[in-house]
Amino acid sequence: MRVLGIETSCDETGIALYDGEKGLLAHALHSQVAMHSQYGGVVPELASRDHIRRIIPLINSVLEEAGVIKTDIDGIAYTAGPGLIGALLVGVAVGRSLAYGWGIPAIGVHHMEAHLLAPMLEDNAPECPFIALLVSGGHTQLVEVDEPGQYRILGESLDDAAGEAFDKTAKLLGLGYPGGPALSALAEKGNPDRFTFPRPMTDRPGLDFSFSGLKTHALNTVSAHDLDDGLRADIARAFIDAVVDTLVLKCQRALEQTGLRSLVAAGGVSANRQLREALANLADDLDAKVYYPRPAFCTDNGAMIAYLGCLKLAAGLKEPLQFKARPRWPMEELVPS
Ligand code: KG4
Ligand code: ZN
């Protein structure tokens, strides 16, 4: 089965074509980062309008790259949520309408479920069951995965997501949007011994997270000093050490609690170098294995949507003509594929 995947939940238009037998045939991405960066964050209305401009040309270029024509496509998958409502509606409406016009089934998929399964696109794919650490701009979750479609949320952030904390702290330090990669690079130059930031919610049992206090801690540190390049780097370092230590400790707890030894890390923050190094050390200590998507599939992309859509459509799931976009969509509500 050959599935066209469409991702428009936030500030990236991602399109891909996935073949159930041959794997990924082609993918393309248009990032809106340059457009939003002058505003210091995503402007939802601009995001929706840009998706409208990009989506059809990107679909055409993916089909051309794959050497596929529309009659070779068996189904269409699009991100139905969670995300920005206007941005989601572009992908949902285009995907559903194309499927109607082409007489093929369509399915709306969950953005975080797609992130979670993105490592399945790699040669070195994990086998179920595993623990997934989902760390994106909107979500931080630890999920026990029995099989695709069977998820148990073990813990999640009670306030800011890890990526959101990266972006807010980066903004505070005068770095651009999105701040994760810039903050990570700056932290490399920082002194690890100058400041120690708290490791939120690690002093009690459980697998939930809370990251909003870290940006306040960073703000208070900035206010108490004269901000110069050295201070910026030292704060970046203290911030990242705290986030990474916290994430790794909760991963360790999840592995120990379940007895599982496979860990998947996915979502934008899983591209982070410091986090990957620390997870590799954890895996060594526990005799466990860590799996990631390639960096381009850690952040938002169409390939993960096409892959998940292919699983669901091949299992016979499809949607009626009325389409639905869900800005909020708890993962617990997912039906098994
Ligand atoms: O998964 P994603 O592309 O979009 C959402 O679903 O939210 O994640 C975007 C987030 C942003 O907060 C961005 O700053 C963060 O991922 N990010 C990083 C890195 N690359 C992206 N954070 C830390 N280090 C990175 N290398
Ligand atoms: Zn995402």
Short mmCIF file of N, CA and C in Angstrom, two decimals, residues 22-99:
data_model
loop_
_atom_site.label_atom_id
_atom_site.label_comp_id
_atom_site.label_asym_id
_atom_site.label_seq_id
_atom_site.Cartn_x
_atom_site.Cartn_y
_atom_site.Cartn_z
N LYS A 22 8.18 -1.19 -0.01
CA LYS A 22 9.49 -0.61 -0.37
C LYS A 22 10.00 0.41 0.64
N GLY A 23 9.17 0.84 1.57
CA GLY A 23 9.59 1.85 2.54
C GLY A 23 9.35 3.26 2.02
N LEU A 24 10.16 4.18 2.52
CA LEU A 24 9.97 5.59 2.19
C LEU A 24 10.40 5.86 0.75
N LEU A 25 9.50 6.42 -0.06
CA LEU A 25 9.85 6.66 -1.47
C LEU A 25 10.39 8.08 -1.68
N ALA A 26 9.82 9.04 -0.98
CA ALA A 26 10.29 10.44 -1.11
C ALA A 26 9.68 11.25 0.02
N HIS A 27 10.37 12.32 0.37
CA HIS A 27 9.79 13.24 1.37
C HIS A 27 10.34 14.64 1.14
N ALA A 28 9.57 15.64 1.57
CA ALA A 28 10.00 17.04 1.42
C ALA A 28 9.43 17.85 2.57
N LEU A 29 10.13 18.92 2.90
CA LEU A 29 9.72 19.73 4.04
C LEU A 29 9.91 21.20 3.70
N HIS A 30 8.94 22.01 4.08
CA HIS A 30 9.18 23.45 4.04
C HIS A 30 9.06 23.98 5.46
N SER A 31 10.16 24.55 5.98
CA SER A 31 10.14 25.10 7.33
C SER A 31 9.79 26.58 7.28
N GLN A 32 8.94 27.00 8.21
CA GLN A 32 8.54 28.41 8.27
C GLN A 32 9.39 29.21 9.27
N VAL A 33 10.48 28.60 9.75
CA VAL A 33 11.26 29.24 10.81
C VAL A 33 11.67 30.66 10.43
N ALA A 34 12.14 30.86 9.22
CA ALA A 34 12.61 32.20 8.82
C ALA A 34 11.46 33.21 8.91
N MET A 35 10.27 32.77 8.53
CA MET A 35 9.11 33.68 8.53
C MET A 35 8.71 34.08 9.96
N HIS A 36 8.73 33.10 10.89
CA HIS A 36 8.27 33.38 12.25
C HIS A 36 9.36 34.01 13.12
N SER A 37 10.64 33.84 12.73
CA SER A 37 11.71 34.21 13.66
C SER A 37 11.68 35.70 14.00
N GLN A 38 11.25 36.55 13.06
CA GLN A 38 11.21 37.99 13.37
C GLN A 38 10.19 38.31 14.46
N TYR A 39 9.25 37.39 14.72
CA TYR A 39 8.26 37.62 15.77
C TYR A 39 8.63 36.89 17.07
N GLY A 40 9.71 36.12 17.04
CA GLY A 40 10.17 35.41 18.24
C GLY A 40 9.37 34.16 18.56
N GLY A 41 8.52 33.72 17.66
CA GLY A 41 7.73 32.50 17.89
C GLY A 41 6.73 32.34 16.76
N VAL A 42 5.97 31.24 16.81
CA VAL A 42 5.04 30.94 15.71
C VAL A 42 3.82 31.86 15.77
N VAL A 43 3.52 32.52 14.66
CA VAL A 43 2.29 33.33 14.53
C VAL A 43 1.27 32.45 13.81
N PRO A 44 0.24 31.96 14.53
CA PRO A 44 -0.64 30.94 13.97
C PRO A 44 -1.26 31.30 12.62
N GLU A 45 -1.74 32.53 12.46
CA GLU A 45 -2.40 32.89 11.20
C GLU A 45 -1.41 32.86 10.03
N LEU A 46 -0.19 33.33 10.29
CA LEU A 46 0.83 33.28 9.22
C LEU A 46 1.16 31.83 8.89
N ALA A 47 1.18 30.98 9.92
CA ALA A 47 1.48 29.56 9.70
C ALA A 47 0.44 28.95 8.76
N SER A 48 -0.86 29.18 9.05
CA SER A 48 -1.92 28.59 8.22
C SER A 48 -1.79 29.04 6.78
N ARG A 49 -1.56 30.35 6.60
CA ARG A 49 -1.50 30.88 5.23
C ARG A 49 -0.32 30.32 4.47
N ASP A 50 0.79 30.13 5.18
CA ASP A 50 1.96 29.59 4.48
C ASP A 50 1.75 28.12 4.10
N HIS A 51 1.07 27.35 4.99
CA HIS A 51 0.77 25.95 4.62
C HIS A 51 -0.05 25.92 3.32
N ILE A 52 -1.02 26.85 3.23
CA ILE A 52 -1.86 26.88 2.02
C ILE A 52 -0.99 27.10 0.77
N ARG A 53 -0.04 28.04 0.90
CA ARG A 53 0.83 28.33 -0.25
C ARG A 53 1.71 27.15 -0.64
N ARG A 54 2.19 26.40 0.37
CA ARG A 54 3.23 25.39 0.10
C ARG A 54 2.70 24.01 -0.22
N ILE A 55 1.52 23.68 0.27
CA ILE A 55 1.15 22.27 0.34
C ILE A 55 1.06 21.59 -1.04
N ILE A 56 0.39 22.23 -2.00
CA ILE A 56 0.21 21.56 -3.30
C ILE A 56 1.55 21.46 -4.05
N PRO A 57 2.34 22.55 -4.13
CA PRO A 57 3.65 22.40 -4.79
C PRO A 57 4.52 21.31 -4.14
N LEU A 58 4.46 21.20 -2.80
CA LEU A 58 5.28 20.17 -2.14
C LEU A 58 4.78 18.76 -2.48
N ILE A 59 3.45 18.59 -2.53
CA ILE A 59 2.90 17.28 -2.90
C ILE A 59 3.38 16.93 -4.31
N ASN A 60 3.28 17.92 -5.21
CA ASN A 60 3.72 17.66 -6.59
C ASN A 60 5.19 17.27 -6.64
N SER A 61 6.03 17.95 -5.87
CA SER A 61 7.46 17.65 -5.97
C SER A 61 7.78 16.28 -5.36
N VAL A 62 7.04 15.87 -4.32
CA VAL A 62 7.27 14.53 -3.74
C VAL A 62 6.85 13.44 -4.73
N LEU A 63 5.72 13.65 -5.40
CA LEU A 63 5.27 12.65 -6.39
C LEU A 63 6.30 12.55 -7.53
N GLU A 64 6.78 13.72 -7.94
CA GLU A 64 7.76 13.73 -9.04
C GLU A 64 9.04 13.02 -8.62
N GLU A 65 9.51 13.33 -7.40
CA GLU A 65 10.76 12.71 -6.92
C GLU A 65 10.61 11.19 -6.83
N ALA A 66 9.42 10.74 -6.43
CA ALA A 66 9.20 9.29 -6.28
C ALA A 66 8.88 8.63 -7.63
N GLY A 67 8.64 9.45 -8.65
CA GLY A 67 8.27 8.90 -9.95
C GLY A 67 6.91 8.21 -9.90
N VAL A 68 6.00 8.83 -9.15
CA VAL A 68 4.69 8.22 -8.92
C VAL A 68 3.61 9.19 -9.42
N ILE A 69 2.55 8.66 -10.00
CA ILE A 69 1.43 9.53 -10.38
C ILE A 69 0.25 9.27 -9.44
N LYS A 70 -0.74 10.16 -9.49
CA LYS A 70 -1.79 10.10 -8.46
C LYS A 70 -2.52 8.76 -8.44
N THR A 71 -2.63 8.11 -9.59
CA THR A 71 -3.36 6.83 -9.61
C THR A 71 -2.56 5.70 -8.96
N ASP A 72 -1.27 5.96 -8.65
CA ASP A 72 -0.46 4.94 -7.95
C ASP A 72 -0.61 5.05 -6.44
N ILE A 73 -1.38 6.03 -5.97
CA ILE A 73 -1.49 6.25 -4.51
C ILE A 73 -2.74 5.54 -3.98
N ASP A 74 -2.55 4.79 -2.87
CA ASP A 74 -3.66 3.97 -2.34
C ASP A 74 -4.39 4.61 -1.17
N GLY A 75 -3.78 5.63 -0.55
CA GLY A 75 -4.45 6.24 0.60
C GLY A 75 -3.72 7.51 1.01
N ILE A 76 -4.39 8.34 1.80
CA ILE A 76 -3.80 9.60 2.26
C ILE A 76 -3.94 9.69 3.78
N ALA A 77 -2.84 10.07 4.43
CA ALA A 77 -2.86 10.28 5.89
C ALA A 77 -2.47 11.72 6.17
N TYR A 78 -3.15 12.33 7.12
CA TYR A 78 -2.80 13.71 7.48
C TYR A 78 -2.85 13.83 9.00
N THR A 79 -2.07 14.77 9.53
CA THR A 79 -2.10 15.03 10.97
C THR A 79 -3.43 15.68 11.30
N ALA A 80 -4.22 15.03 12.17
CA ALA A 80 -5.53 15.60 12.55
C ALA A 80 -5.43 16.30 13.90
N GLY A 81 -4.30 16.19 14.61
CA GLY A 81 -4.11 16.85 15.89
C GLY A 81 -3.03 16.12 16.67
N PRO A 82 -2.60 16.60 17.82
CA PRO A 82 -2.87 17.95 18.30
C PRO A 82 -2.01 18.98 17.57
N GLY A 83 -2.40 20.25 17.66
CA GLY A 83 -1.64 21.29 16.97
C GLY A 83 -2.45 22.57 16.88
N LEU A 84 -1.98 23.48 16.04
CA LEU A 84 -2.68 24.76 15.83
C LEU A 84 -3.88 24.50 14.92
N ILE A 85 -5.06 24.94 15.32
CA ILE A 85 -6.27 24.56 14.58
C ILE A 85 -6.23 25.00 13.12
N GLY A 86 -5.82 26.25 12.88
CA GLY A 86 -5.81 26.73 11.49
C GLY A 86 -4.81 25.97 10.63
N ALA A 87 -3.65 25.69 11.20
CA ALA A 87 -2.60 24.97 10.49
C ALA A 87 -3.06 23.53 10.20
N LEU A 88 -3.64 22.90 11.23
CA LEU A 88 -4.14 21.52 11.05
C LEU A 88 -5.19 21.46 9.93
N LEU A 89 -6.08 22.46 9.95
CA LEU A 89 -7.20 22.43 8.99
C LEU A 89 -6.72 22.42 7.54
N VAL A 90 -5.58 23.05 7.28
CA VAL A 90 -5.07 23.07 5.90
C VAL A 90 -4.75 21.65 5.44
N GLY A 91 -3.97 20.93 6.25
CA GLY A 91 -3.58 19.57 5.87
C GLY A 91 -4.77 18.62 5.84
N VAL A 92 -5.65 18.77 6.83
CA VAL A 92 -6.82 17.89 6.92
C VAL A 92 -7.73 18.11 5.71
N ALA A 93 -8.00 19.37 5.38
CA ALA A 93 -8.92 19.67 4.28
C ALA A 93 -8.33 19.24 2.94
N VAL A 94 -7.05 19.53 2.75
CA VAL A 94 -6.41 19.15 1.47
C VAL A 94 -6.34 17.62 1.36
N GLY A 95 -5.90 16.98 2.45
CA GLY A 95 -5.76 15.52 2.42
C GLY A 95 -7.10 14.82 2.18
N ARG A 96 -8.11 15.27 2.94
CA ARG A 96 -9.41 14.61 2.82
C ARG A 96 -10.01 14.84 1.43
N SER A 97 -9.85 16.07 0.91
CA SER A 97 -10.43 16.40 -0.40
C SER A 97 -9.73 15.65 -1.52
N LEU A 98 -8.40 15.58 -1.46
CA LEU A 98 -7.67 14.83 -2.50
C LEU A 98 -8.11 13.37 -2.49
N ALA A 99 -8.24 12.80 -1.29
CA ALA A 99 -8.64 11.39 -1.20
C ALA A 99 -10.03 11.20 -1.79
#
